[in-house]
mmCIF file of C-alpha atoms in Angstrom:
data_model
loop_
_atom_site.group_PDB
_atom_site.id
_atom_site.type_symbol
_atom_site.label_atom_id
_atom_site.label_comp_id
_atom_site.label_asym_id
_atom_site.label_seq_id
_atom_site.Cartn_x
_atom_site.Cartn_y
_atom_site.Cartn_z
ATOM 1 C CA MET A 22 -44.571 -9.180 -8.453
ATOM 2 C CA LYS A 23 -41.034 -8.017 -9.214
ATOM 3 C CA LEU A 24 -39.988 -7.576 -12.596
ATOM 4 C CA LYS A 25 -36.760 -8.949 -14.173
ATOM 5 C CA LYS A 26 -34.836 -5.249 -14.659
ATOM 6 C CA ARG A 27 -31.727 -4.111 -16.285
ATOM 7 C CA PHE A 28 -29.959 -1.042 -15.637
ATOM 8 C CA THR A 29 -26.996 0.200 -17.798
ATOM 9 C CA LEU A 30 -23.895 -1.599 -18.407
ATOM 10 C CA PHE A 31 -22.037 1.495 -16.929
ATOM 11 C CA VAL A 32 -23.972 1.804 -13.868
ATOM 12 C CA SER A 33 -24.036 -2.266 -13.258
ATOM 13 C CA VAL A 34 -20.659 -2.472 -13.336
ATOM 14 C CA LEU A 35 -19.806 0.433 -11.223
ATOM 15 C CA LEU A 36 -22.382 -0.616 -8.519
ATOM 16 C CA ALA A 37 -21.080 -4.206 -8.567
ATOM 17 C CA PHE A 38 -17.871 -2.670 -7.771
ATOM 18 C CA ALA A 39 -19.182 -0.465 -5.062
ATOM 19 C CA LEU A 40 -20.889 -3.271 -3.302
ATOM 20 C CA LEU A 41 -17.653 -5.189 -3.293
ATOM 21 C CA LEU A 42 -15.898 -2.107 -1.776
ATOM 22 C CA ALA A 43 -18.373 -1.869 0.694
ATOM 23 C CA GLY A 44 -17.611 -5.683 2.050
ATOM 24 C CA CYS A 45 -13.929 -5.094 1.838
ATOM 25 C CA SER A 46 -12.972 -1.622 2.961
ATOM 26 C CA GLU A 47 -14.301 0.911 5.139
ATOM 27 C CA SER A 48 -15.946 4.146 3.503
ATOM 28 C CA SER A 49 -13.876 7.055 3.412
ATOM 29 C CA GLY A 50 -16.844 9.461 3.102
ATOM 30 C CA GLY A 51 -17.801 11.838 5.756
ATOM 31 C CA SER A 52 -14.973 13.746 7.127
ATOM 32 C CA GLY A 53 -16.735 14.657 10.391
ATOM 33 C CA GLU A 54 -16.628 12.839 13.752
ATOM 34 C CA SER A 55 -18.946 10.343 14.723
ATOM 35 C CA SER A 56 -21.845 11.169 16.980
ATOM 36 C CA ASP A 57 -20.166 11.707 20.264
ATOM 37 C CA GLY A 58 -20.575 15.309 21.034
ATOM 38 C CA LYS A 59 -18.000 16.563 18.213
ATOM 39 C CA LYS A 60 -18.861 17.703 15.075
ATOM 40 C CA THR A 61 -20.114 15.793 12.164
ATOM 41 C CA THR A 62 -19.794 16.758 8.619
ATOM 42 C CA LEU A 63 -22.525 15.642 6.318
ATOM 43 C CA ARG A 64 -21.681 15.720 2.636
ATOM 44 C CA VAL A 65 -24.887 16.637 0.197
ATOM 45 C CA LEU A 66 -24.314 15.869 -3.683
ATOM 46 C CA VAL A 67 -26.416 18.186 -5.639
ATOM 47 C CA TRP A 68 -26.855 19.700 -8.910
ATOM 48 C CA GLY A 69 -25.374 23.193 -9.751
ATOM 49 C CA ASN A 70 -22.753 24.830 -11.638
ATOM 50 C CA GLY A 71 -21.052 26.676 -8.761
ATOM 51 C CA PRO A 72 -21.603 28.717 -5.577
ATOM 52 C CA GLU A 73 -23.068 31.657 -7.239
ATOM 53 C CA GLU A 74 -25.643 29.230 -8.664
ATOM 54 C CA LEU A 75 -26.096 27.490 -5.149
ATOM 55 C CA LYS A 76 -26.468 30.855 -3.077
ATOM 56 C CA GLY A 77 -29.982 30.253 -1.814
ATOM 57 C CA GLU A 78 -29.095 26.653 -0.961
ATOM 58 C CA GLU A 79 -26.159 27.532 1.341
ATOM 59 C CA GLU A 80 -28.420 29.720 3.157
ATOM 60 C CA ILE A 81 -30.886 26.996 3.976
ATOM 61 C CA TYR A 82 -28.201 24.666 4.999
ATOM 62 C CA ALA A 83 -26.429 27.587 7.205
ATOM 63 C CA LYS A 84 -30.061 28.218 8.997
ATOM 64 C CA PHE A 85 -29.814 24.085 9.666
ATOM 65 C CA GLU A 86 -26.201 24.457 10.777
ATOM 66 C CA GLU A 87 -27.509 27.199 13.318
ATOM 67 C CA GLU A 88 -30.147 24.958 14.899
ATOM 68 C CA ASN A 89 -27.983 21.832 14.760
ATOM 69 C CA PRO A 90 -24.764 23.334 16.133
ATOM 70 C CA ASN A 91 -23.013 19.714 16.262
ATOM 71 C CA ILE A 92 -23.466 19.298 12.382
ATOM 72 C CA ASN A 93 -21.508 20.703 9.525
ATOM 73 C CA VAL A 94 -22.978 20.452 5.805
ATOM 74 C CA GLU A 95 -20.752 20.388 3.074
ATOM 75 C CA LEU A 96 -22.106 20.538 -0.453
ATOM 76 C CA ILE A 97 -20.649 18.774 -3.284
ATOM 77 C CA HIS A 98 -21.849 19.978 -6.653
ATOM 78 C CA ALA A 99 -21.933 18.631 -10.468
ATOM 79 C CA PRO A 100 -24.032 19.952 -13.654
ATOM 80 C CA TYR A 101 -27.516 18.537 -13.779
ATOM 81 C CA ASP A 102 -26.517 15.879 -16.528
ATOM 82 C CA GLN A 103 -23.103 14.829 -14.739
ATOM 83 C CA VAL A 104 -24.711 14.509 -11.080
ATOM 84 C CA MET A 105 -26.050 11.122 -11.057
ATOM 85 C CA ASP A 106 -23.065 9.431 -12.790
ATOM 86 C CA LYS A 107 -20.863 11.346 -10.163
ATOM 87 C CA PHE A 108 -23.257 9.584 -7.339
ATOM 88 C CA VAL A 109 -22.556 6.234 -9.108
ATOM 89 C CA THR A 110 -18.938 6.910 -9.264
ATOM 90 C CA MET A 111 -18.306 8.287 -5.793
ATOM 91 C CA SER A 112 -20.438 5.095 -4.341
ATOM 92 C CA ALA A 113 -18.268 2.868 -6.489
ATOM 93 C CA GLY A 114 -14.905 4.491 -4.859
ATOM 94 C CA GLY A 115 -16.040 4.087 -1.360
ATOM 95 C CA ASP A 116 -16.607 7.707 -0.901
ATOM 96 C CA GLN A 117 -20.429 7.824 -1.203
ATOM 97 C CA PRO A 118 -21.920 11.019 -0.156
ATOM 98 C CA ASP A 119 -24.361 11.239 2.918
ATOM 99 C CA LEU A 120 -27.373 12.545 1.094
ATOM 100 C CA VAL A 121 -28.008 13.092 -2.529
ATOM 101 C CA TRP A 122 -30.461 14.997 -4.796
ATOM 102 C CA LEU A 123 -31.904 12.282 -7.209
ATOM 103 C CA GLN A 124 -33.201 12.556 -10.724
ATOM 104 C CA SER A 125 -36.369 10.338 -10.188
ATOM 105 C CA ALA A 126 -35.326 7.924 -13.596
ATOM 106 C CA TYR A 127 -32.555 6.751 -11.429
ATOM 107 C CA LEU A 128 -34.220 5.936 -8.172
ATOM 108 C CA PRO A 129 -35.531 2.457 -8.837
ATOM 109 C CA GLY A 130 -32.148 1.328 -9.966
ATOM 110 C CA PHE A 131 -30.197 2.965 -7.264
ATOM 111 C CA ALA A 132 -32.534 1.290 -4.519
ATOM 112 C CA GLU A 133 -32.485 -2.245 -6.500
ATOM 113 C CA GLN A 134 -28.329 -2.091 -6.166
ATOM 114 C CA GLY A 135 -28.728 -1.050 -2.458
ATOM 115 C CA LEU A 136 -27.224 2.367 -2.867
ATOM 116 C CA LEU A 137 -30.141 4.189 -1.020
ATOM 117 C CA MET A 138 -31.223 3.820 2.788
ATOM 118 C CA LYS A 139 -34.667 2.634 3.119
ATOM 119 C CA LEU A 140 -36.705 5.337 4.939
ATOM 120 C CA ASP A 141 -39.974 3.657 6.219
ATOM 121 C CA ASP A 142 -38.818 2.922 9.695
ATOM 122 C CA LEU A 143 -37.338 6.314 10.195
ATOM 123 C CA ILE A 144 -40.506 7.981 9.122
ATOM 124 C CA GLU A 145 -42.405 5.726 11.468
ATOM 125 C CA LYS A 146 -39.977 6.159 14.540
ATOM 126 C CA ALA A 147 -40.269 10.054 14.244
ATOM 127 C CA GLY A 148 -44.143 9.674 14.144
ATOM 128 C CA ILE A 149 -44.435 11.494 10.832
ATOM 129 C CA ASN A 150 -47.806 11.161 8.980
ATOM 130 C CA LYS A 151 -47.280 10.226 5.380
ATOM 131 C CA GLU A 152 -50.475 12.696 4.724
ATOM 132 C CA ASP A 153 -48.511 15.789 5.701
ATOM 133 C CA TRP A 154 -47.009 15.749 2.342
ATOM 134 C CA LEU A 155 -48.750 17.068 -0.793
ATOM 135 C CA PRO A 156 -50.511 14.259 -3.073
ATOM 136 C CA GLY A 157 -47.711 12.245 -4.918
ATOM 137 C CA GLY A 158 -44.758 13.476 -3.098
ATOM 138 C CA VAL A 159 -44.228 10.196 -0.936
ATOM 139 C CA GLU A 160 -45.031 8.391 -4.116
ATOM 140 C CA MET A 161 -42.097 10.154 -5.911
ATOM 141 C CA GLY A 162 -39.527 8.683 -3.747
ATOM 142 C CA THR A 163 -40.942 5.260 -3.531
ATOM 143 C CA TRP A 164 -40.068 2.011 -5.305
ATOM 144 C CA ASP A 165 -41.342 -1.383 -4.981
ATOM 145 C CA GLU A 166 -43.713 -0.369 -1.727
ATOM 146 C CA THR A 167 -40.311 0.769 -0.009
ATOM 147 C CA ILE A 168 -39.771 4.656 0.429
ATOM 148 C CA TYR A 169 -35.933 5.956 -0.150
ATOM 149 C CA ALA A 170 -36.418 9.506 -0.695
ATOM 150 C CA LEU A 171 -38.448 12.293 0.557
ATOM 151 C CA PRO A 172 -39.439 15.442 -1.383
ATOM 152 C CA ARG A 173 -37.891 18.695 -0.662
ATOM 153 C CA ASP A 174 -39.897 20.450 -3.185
ATOM 154 C CA ILE A 175 -42.581 19.521 -5.766
ATOM 155 C CA ILE A 176 -44.258 21.478 -8.533
ATOM 156 C CA SER A 177 -46.216 20.992 -11.977
ATOM 157 C CA HIS A 178 -45.999 22.946 -14.952
ATOM 158 C CA HIS A 179 -48.690 25.917 -15.884
ATOM 159 C CA ILE A 180 -49.211 28.126 -18.582
ATOM 160 C CA VAL A 181 -47.745 31.726 -18.731
ATOM 161 C CA TYR A 182 -49.322 34.342 -20.778
ATOM 162 C CA ASN A 183 -48.409 37.909 -21.948
ATOM 163 C CA LYS A 184 -50.967 40.156 -20.862
ATOM 164 C CA ASP A 185 -49.758 42.825 -23.069
ATOM 165 C CA MET A 186 -50.122 40.625 -26.084
ATOM 166 C CA PHE A 187 -53.863 39.531 -25.427
ATOM 167 C CA ASP A 188 -54.501 43.352 -24.518
ATOM 168 C CA LYS A 189 -53.442 44.352 -27.861
ATOM 169 C CA ALA A 190 -55.337 41.593 -29.739
ATOM 170 C CA GLY A 191 -58.352 42.022 -27.660
ATOM 171 C CA VAL A 192 -58.323 38.628 -26.565
ATOM 172 C CA PRO A 193 -59.735 37.854 -23.271
ATOM 173 C CA TYR A 194 -57.131 36.434 -20.689
ATOM 174 C CA PRO A 195 -57.425 32.716 -20.405
ATOM 175 C CA GLN A 196 -59.063 31.208 -17.027
ATOM 176 C CA ASP A 197 -58.722 28.031 -15.327
ATOM 177 C CA GLY A 198 -60.526 25.234 -16.329
ATOM 178 C CA TRP A 199 -60.030 26.009 -20.144
ATOM 179 C CA THR A 200 -59.855 23.058 -22.804
ATOM 180 C CA TRP A 201 -57.565 21.924 -25.615
ATOM 181 C CA ASP A 202 -59.999 23.492 -27.973
ATOM 182 C CA ASP A 203 -59.821 27.070 -25.994
ATOM 183 C CA TYR A 204 -55.732 26.665 -26.055
ATOM 184 C CA VAL A 205 -56.006 26.275 -29.757
ATOM 185 C CA GLU A 206 -58.267 29.188 -30.767
ATOM 186 C CA THR A 207 -56.753 31.397 -28.322
ATOM 187 C CA ALA A 208 -53.191 30.715 -29.995
ATOM 188 C CA LYS A 209 -54.785 31.040 -33.441
ATOM 189 C CA LYS A 210 -55.942 34.695 -32.314
ATOM 190 C CA LEU A 211 -52.392 35.826 -31.090
ATOM 191 C CA THR A 212 -50.366 34.444 -33.800
ATOM 192 C CA ILE A 213 -49.100 37.122 -36.121
ATOM 193 C CA GLU A 214 -47.539 36.674 -39.754
ATOM 194 C CA GLU A 215 -46.065 39.150 -41.918
ATOM 195 C CA ASN A 216 -44.898 38.805 -45.345
ATOM 196 C CA GLY A 217 -45.437 34.870 -45.131
ATOM 197 C CA LYS A 218 -43.057 34.694 -41.943
ATOM 198 C CA ILE A 219 -44.791 34.090 -38.426
ATOM 199 C CA VAL A 220 -43.582 36.863 -36.395
ATOM 200 C CA GLN A 221 -45.368 36.192 -33.077
ATOM 201 C CA PHE A 222 -46.455 32.474 -32.105
ATOM 202 C CA GLY A 223 -49.482 32.175 -30.246
ATOM 203 C CA SER A 224 -47.681 29.380 -28.070
ATOM 204 C CA ALA A 225 -44.192 28.468 -27.701
ATOM 205 C CA SER A 226 -43.583 24.662 -28.185
ATOM 206 C CA TYR A 227 -46.007 22.485 -26.327
ATOM 207 C CA SER A 228 -44.833 19.711 -24.126
ATOM 208 C CA TRP A 229 -45.947 16.238 -25.477
ATOM 209 C CA GLU A 230 -45.792 14.408 -22.301
ATOM 210 C CA GLU A 231 -48.028 17.146 -20.738
ATOM 211 C CA ALA A 232 -50.378 16.559 -23.258
ATOM 212 C CA LEU A 233 -50.594 12.687 -22.377
ATOM 213 C CA VAL A 234 -51.522 13.575 -18.817
ATOM 214 C CA GLU A 235 -53.980 15.997 -19.872
ATOM 215 C CA ASN A 236 -55.586 13.181 -21.836
ATOM 216 C CA GLY A 237 -55.233 10.476 -19.179
ATOM 217 C CA ALA A 238 -52.913 8.614 -21.162
ATOM 218 C CA ALA A 239 -49.236 7.591 -20.041
ATOM 219 C CA LYS A 240 -45.908 6.141 -21.878
ATOM 220 C CA PHE A 241 -45.893 3.101 -19.582
ATOM 221 C CA SER A 242 -47.409 1.953 -16.491
ATOM 222 C CA GLN A 243 -46.197 2.814 -13.441
ATOM 223 C CA ASP A 244 -44.089 -0.175 -12.589
ATOM 224 C CA GLY A 245 -42.636 -0.683 -16.290
ATOM 225 C CA SER A 246 -44.606 -4.064 -16.849
ATOM 226 C CA GLU A 247 -46.627 -2.309 -19.666
ATOM 227 C CA VAL A 248 -46.003 -0.033 -22.747
ATOM 228 C CA LEU A 249 -48.904 2.498 -23.153
ATOM 229 C CA VAL A 250 -47.716 4.683 -25.358
ATOM 230 C CA ASP A 251 -50.080 3.354 -28.382
ATOM 231 C CA SER A 252 -53.199 3.587 -26.366
ATOM 232 C CA PRO A 253 -55.952 5.577 -28.483
ATOM 233 C CA GLU A 254 -55.421 8.477 -25.655
ATOM 234 C CA ALA A 255 -51.870 8.486 -26.282
ATOM 235 C CA ILE A 256 -51.841 8.848 -29.776
ATOM 236 C CA GLU A 257 -54.858 11.495 -29.671
ATOM 237 C CA ALA A 258 -52.566 13.661 -27.141
ATOM 238 C CA ILE A 259 -49.480 13.447 -28.868
ATOM 239 C CA GLN A 260 -50.705 14.179 -32.384
ATOM 240 C CA TRP A 261 -52.391 17.215 -30.928
ATOM 241 C CA ALA A 262 -49.277 18.430 -29.603
ATOM 242 C CA ALA A 263 -47.910 18.091 -33.018
ATOM 243 C CA ASP A 264 -50.539 19.596 -34.711
ATOM 244 C CA LEU A 265 -50.303 22.875 -33.048
ATOM 245 C CA SER A 266 -46.960 23.193 -35.042
ATOM 246 C CA ASN A 267 -47.918 21.154 -38.250
ATOM 247 C CA VAL A 268 -51.323 21.880 -38.730
ATOM 248 C CA HIS A 269 -52.547 24.952 -36.731
ATOM 249 C CA HIS A 270 -48.924 26.914 -37.356
ATOM 250 C CA VAL A 271 -49.545 28.087 -33.809
ATOM 251 C CA SER A 272 -46.378 26.826 -32.113
ATOM 252 C CA PRO A 273 -42.966 26.663 -33.742
ATOM 253 C CA THR A 274 -41.461 23.617 -35.293
ATOM 254 C CA ALA A 275 -38.348 22.258 -33.638
ATOM 255 C CA THR A 276 -36.338 23.808 -36.848
ATOM 256 C CA GLU A 277 -38.145 27.272 -36.149
ATOM 257 C CA SER A 278 -37.047 27.281 -32.637
ATOM 258 C CA GLN A 279 -33.422 26.608 -33.283
ATOM 259 C CA GLY A 280 -31.311 29.498 -31.659
ATOM 260 C CA LEU A 281 -34.111 31.486 -30.495
ATOM 261 C CA GLY A 282 -34.022 30.885 -26.892
ATOM 262 C CA ASP A 283 -36.941 31.366 -24.613
ATOM 263 C CA LEU A 284 -39.517 32.743 -26.996
ATOM 264 C CA PHE A 285 -41.603 33.779 -24.546
ATOM 265 C CA LEU A 286 -39.170 36.012 -22.655
ATOM 266 C CA ALA A 287 -38.034 37.570 -25.978
ATOM 267 C CA GLY A 288 -41.539 38.480 -26.549
ATOM 268 C CA LYS A 289 -42.192 36.167 -29.569
ATOM 269 C CA ALA A 290 -44.805 34.008 -27.963
ATOM 270 C CA ALA A 291 -47.955 34.953 -26.470
ATOM 271 C CA MET A 292 -48.090 31.746 -24.267
ATOM 272 C CA ALA A 293 -45.587 28.955 -22.790
ATOM 273 C CA PHE A 294 -45.265 26.136 -20.295
ATOM 274 C CA THR A 295 -43.485 27.286 -17.392
ATOM 275 C CA GLY A 296 -42.720 26.894 -13.383
ATOM 276 C CA PRO A 297 -42.083 29.019 -10.452
ATOM 277 C CA TRP A 298 -38.088 28.728 -11.521
ATOM 278 C CA ASN A 299 -39.039 31.323 -14.711
ATOM 279 C CA TRP A 300 -41.053 33.873 -12.680
ATOM 280 C CA ARG A 301 -38.002 35.802 -11.451
ATOM 281 C CA PRO A 302 -36.742 36.455 -14.980
ATOM 282 C CA TYR A 303 -40.043 37.166 -16.196
ATOM 283 C CA THR A 304 -40.036 39.774 -13.804
ATOM 284 C CA THR A 305 -36.699 40.996 -13.891
ATOM 285 C CA GLU A 306 -36.057 40.873 -17.713
ATOM 286 C CA GLY A 307 -39.486 40.543 -19.343
ATOM 287 C CA LYS A 308 -40.816 43.977 -20.824
ATOM 288 C CA PHE A 309 -44.258 43.035 -20.322
ATOM 289 C CA ASN A 310 -46.998 42.325 -18.013
ATOM 290 C CA TRP A 311 -47.760 38.541 -17.345
ATOM 291 C CA ASP A 312 -49.491 36.064 -15.238
ATOM 292 C CA ILE A 313 -50.276 32.402 -15.145
ATOM 293 C CA VAL A 314 -53.206 29.919 -15.639
ATOM 294 C CA GLU A 315 -53.382 26.319 -15.401
ATOM 295 C CA VAL A 316 -52.864 23.931 -18.269
ATOM 296 C CA PRO A 317 -55.712 23.353 -20.630
ATOM 297 C CA ALA A 318 -57.845 20.157 -20.182
ATOM 298 C CA GLY A 319 -57.879 17.240 -22.412
ATOM 299 C CA LYS A 320 -60.189 14.281 -21.699
ATOM 300 C CA ALA A 321 -58.784 13.736 -18.126
ATOM 301 C CA GLY A 322 -58.862 17.524 -17.149
ATOM 302 C CA ASN A 323 -56.340 20.341 -16.179
ATOM 303 C CA LYS A 324 -53.894 17.380 -15.113
ATOM 304 C CA SER A 325 -50.297 18.047 -15.219
ATOM 305 C CA GLN A 326 -47.029 16.060 -14.603
ATOM 306 C CA LEU A 327 -45.623 16.390 -10.933
ATOM 307 C CA LEU A 328 -41.984 17.458 -10.930
ATOM 308 C CA GLY A 329 -40.012 17.813 -7.922
ATOM 309 C CA LEU A 330 -36.744 17.304 -5.927
ATOM 310 C CA PRO A 331 -36.450 13.860 -3.852
ATOM 311 C CA ILE A 332 -33.626 13.626 -1.668
ATOM 312 C CA ALA A 333 -32.149 10.491 -0.568
ATOM 313 C CA ILE A 334 -29.667 9.023 2.212
ATOM 314 C CA GLY A 335 -26.652 6.883 0.787
ATOM 315 C CA ALA A 336 -26.738 3.578 2.351
ATOM 316 C CA ASN A 337 -23.187 3.504 3.325
ATOM 317 C CA THR A 338 -23.403 6.830 5.144
ATOM 318 C CA GLU A 339 -21.267 6.578 8.419
ATOM 319 C CA HIS A 340 -23.867 9.289 10.347
ATOM 320 C CA PRO A 341 -27.170 7.815 9.435
ATOM 321 C CA GLU A 342 -28.891 9.740 12.530
ATOM 322 C CA GLU A 343 -27.331 12.966 11.636
ATOM 323 C CA ALA A 344 -28.110 12.350 7.945
ATOM 324 C CA TRP A 345 -31.950 11.830 9.002
ATOM 325 C CA THR A 346 -31.979 14.585 11.010
ATOM 326 C CA LEU A 347 -30.914 16.565 7.780
ATOM 327 C CA LEU A 348 -33.298 15.023 5.676
ATOM 328 C CA GLU A 349 -36.140 15.303 7.831
ATOM 329 C CA TYR A 350 -35.416 19.329 8.390
ATOM 330 C CA LEU A 351 -35.383 19.786 4.449
ATOM 331 C CA THR A 352 -38.499 17.907 3.530
ATOM 332 C CA HIS A 353 -40.483 18.163 6.689
ATOM 333 C CA GLY A 354 -39.283 20.590 9.110
ATOM 334 C CA GLY A 355 -37.794 24.331 9.178
ATOM 335 C CA GLY A 356 -36.567 24.250 5.645
ATOM 336 C CA GLN A 357 -39.872 23.666 4.225
ATOM 337 C CA GLU A 358 -40.658 27.001 5.875
ATOM 338 C CA ILE A 359 -38.071 29.045 4.367
ATOM 339 C CA GLN A 360 -37.179 27.378 0.836
ATOM 340 C CA SER A 361 -40.121 29.096 -0.912
ATOM 341 C CA GLU A 362 -38.848 32.586 0.209
ATOM 342 C CA ILE A 363 -35.214 32.047 -0.822
ATOM 343 C CA VAL A 364 -34.999 29.570 -3.697
ATOM 344 C CA GLY A 365 -38.544 30.036 -5.219
ATOM 345 C CA ALA A 366 -39.697 26.463 -4.717
ATOM 346 C CA TYR A 367 -42.813 24.917 -3.887
ATOM 347 C CA PRO A 368 -42.759 23.303 -0.615
ATOM 348 C CA SER A 369 -43.700 19.588 -0.197
ATOM 349 C CA VAL A 370 -45.961 19.609 3.095
ATOM 350 C CA LYS A 371 -48.954 21.203 3.169
ATOM 351 C CA SER A 372 -48.200 23.288 6.270
ATOM 352 C CA ALA A 373 -45.833 25.332 4.437
ATOM 353 C CA THR A 374 -47.606 25.974 1.135
ATOM 354 C CA GLU A 375 -49.172 29.682 1.975
ATOM 355 C CA LYS A 376 -45.571 30.885 2.420
ATOM 356 C CA PHE A 377 -45.016 30.144 -1.578
ATOM 357 C CA SER A 378 -47.525 33.002 -2.005
ATOM 358 C CA GLU A 379 -45.590 35.786 -0.345
ATOM 359 C CA GLY A 380 -42.645 35.052 -2.665
ATOM 360 C CA GLU A 381 -41.439 38.424 -4.388
ATOM 361 C CA TYR A 382 -42.119 37.429 -7.879
ATOM 362 C CA ALA A 383 -45.155 35.314 -7.467
ATOM 363 C CA PRO A 384 -48.041 36.318 -10.210
ATOM 364 C CA ALA A 385 -51.161 37.640 -9.767
ATOM 365 C CA ASN A 386 -52.910 34.204 -10.310
ATOM 366 C CA VAL A 387 -50.810 32.234 -8.012
ATOM 367 C CA ASP A 388 -53.583 30.437 -6.175
ATOM 368 C CA THR A 389 -53.751 28.467 -9.720
ATOM 369 C CA VAL A 390 -50.544 26.728 -8.359
ATOM 370 C CA HIS A 391 -51.964 25.671 -5.042
ATOM 371 C CA GLN A 392 -55.235 24.080 -6.696
ATOM 372 C CA ALA A 393 -52.908 22.083 -9.398
ATOM 373 C CA MET A 394 -50.747 20.793 -6.357
ATOM 374 C CA GLU A 395 -53.869 19.991 -4.334
ATOM 375 C CA GLU A 396 -56.147 18.306 -6.911
ATOM 376 C CA ASN A 397 -54.495 18.050 -10.354
ATOM 377 C CA THR A 398 -51.038 16.466 -10.255
ATOM 378 C CA VAL A 399 -49.792 12.968 -11.777
ATOM 379 C CA VAL A 400 -47.094 10.902 -10.715
ATOM 380 C CA THR A 401 -45.399 9.671 -13.826
ATOM 381 C CA PRO A 402 -43.847 6.190 -14.678
ATOM 382 C CA ASN A 403 -40.614 5.485 -13.130
ATOM 383 C CA PHE A 404 -38.613 2.007 -13.158
ATOM 384 C CA PRO A 405 -35.314 0.705 -13.829
ATOM 385 C CA THR A 406 -35.388 0.431 -17.775
ATOM 386 C CA TYR A 407 -37.270 3.860 -18.142
ATOM 387 C CA SER A 408 -33.932 5.638 -19.929
ATOM 388 C CA GLU A 409 -33.698 2.547 -22.358
ATOM 389 C CA ALA A 410 -37.424 2.460 -23.282
ATOM 390 C CA MET A 411 -37.344 6.597 -23.869
ATOM 391 C CA ASN A 412 -34.115 5.889 -25.894
ATOM 392 C CA THR A 413 -36.243 4.299 -28.277
ATOM 393 C CA LEU A 414 -39.413 6.208 -28.179
ATOM 394 C CA GLN A 415 -37.831 9.460 -28.269
ATOM 395 C CA PRO A 416 -36.674 9.578 -31.814
ATOM 396 C CA VAL A 417 -40.104 8.580 -32.929
ATOM 397 C CA ILE A 418 -41.596 11.188 -30.909
ATOM 398 C CA ASP A 419 -39.324 13.472 -32.676
ATOM 399 C CA GLN A 420 -40.415 12.373 -35.728
ATOM 400 C CA ILE A 421 -44.088 12.811 -34.967
ATOM 401 C CA MET A 422 -43.655 16.299 -33.525
ATOM 402 C CA ASN A 423 -41.854 17.512 -36.729
ATOM 403 C CA GLY A 424 -44.760 16.237 -38.966
ATOM 404 C CA GLU A 425 -42.605 13.574 -40.771
ATOM 405 C CA VAL A 426 -45.096 10.669 -39.678
ATOM 406 C CA LYS A 427 -48.500 10.440 -37.931
ATOM 407 C CA ALA A 428 -48.924 9.119 -34.174
ATOM 408 C CA GLU A 429 -51.532 6.521 -35.536
ATOM 409 C CA ASP A 430 -48.851 4.881 -37.637
ATOM 410 C CA ALA A 431 -45.606 5.271 -35.853
ATOM 411 C CA LEU A 432 -46.453 4.723 -32.141
ATOM 412 C CA PRO A 433 -48.233 1.244 -32.287
ATOM 413 C CA LYS A 434 -44.842 0.059 -33.872
ATOM 414 C CA VAL A 435 -42.338 1.682 -31.602
ATOM 415 C CA ALA A 436 -44.547 0.577 -28.794
ATOM 416 C CA ASP A 437 -44.148 -3.347 -30.133
ATOM 417 C CA LYS A 438 -40.471 -2.541 -30.565
ATOM 418 C CA ILE A 439 -40.060 -1.438 -26.778
ATOM 419 C CA ARG A 440 -42.206 -4.412 -25.691
ATOM 420 C CA SER A 441 -40.001 -6.875 -27.599
ATOM 421 C CA GLN A 442 -36.818 -5.293 -26.443
ATOM 422 C CA LEU A 443 -37.467 -4.987 -22.871
ATOM 423 C CA ASN A 444 -39.799 -7.794 -22.269
ATOM 424 C CA MET A 445 -42.988 -5.555 -21.665
ATOM 425 C CA LYS A 446 -46.334 -6.072 -22.515
#
């Protein structure tokens, strides 16, 4: 049963305008010719701060153009925190890009407003098996049992550790399968205090959202019908993450973290949450030896959030066939074979995962990533009112993490507030 959902006023107004324009005028998007043997230009909206940052991406699209000489690809970029607003604005102006990188929180709202092309029939027509993708990949781009986006790359967090610090302290390296208790005890042994001040933390700040999935908990139900952040498992997980700073003093508080940047890269923390996007700076800038291990287990095991890059086709594209050709290349075809080497991103299809291990900056224990992606990832909730719910929840989480309130006292109250505000159970 479909829920009654609200999106932000800004988005709703612009999208209503977009639908009006779609009915009254011809889109000006897509500067190429139609599919009649002439070249077609596909515009792809991505996040990034300029050509230098997008060099790897441009290599992938250049290879696509070599294999598809009738199609040109033009990248349109905006900073990460502005790119979704840009998509809305372009759509409202009748200038919608052909493809768009999506931030998952926006997918349900965009889908319900008719801004994204439905992909189920295209996938079936292409004879693609949904099982070709890694677990959770297709679900990441699905809303209301319809596929609107496909995963270009997916990944989960893991723990990185400074081998030199462990060696100096005589502490054994962490092993896959470790637990929350193991994590706390290890971090205590690697926390160094001098003259009443901590000069080396055992752990950089811990993600409370990762703690939730490690303990089998969630903020909300997948469809947004229920608030779950006040469950016993959620309360335990969030308090555990907060206690690392406020009780065990093995991680910095928010105040202690200010102005310090990446504590792990700076040699100020022995362990940290990370992903492959940080492997290169750890190798080229870090003055230490390092490796990775899976996240520690709460009650649910060594689970971690599934992160990724869903790509969608704009519903108003003038070149649906060519847009599908590019989307399939990026998310299922040849682009999967080259992206891990070029941009250090984990592929979304199972057949391309071995390429990832051959990356220049892959650590010794890179196989832990394969294990996590095949067995331990969790697709987190996503629904149209997610941002509104988080706007209410996050300030309370901040108070818990700063040690101002206890999770058992604060979470039931904020959960009831969200239920009332958004008509959730």
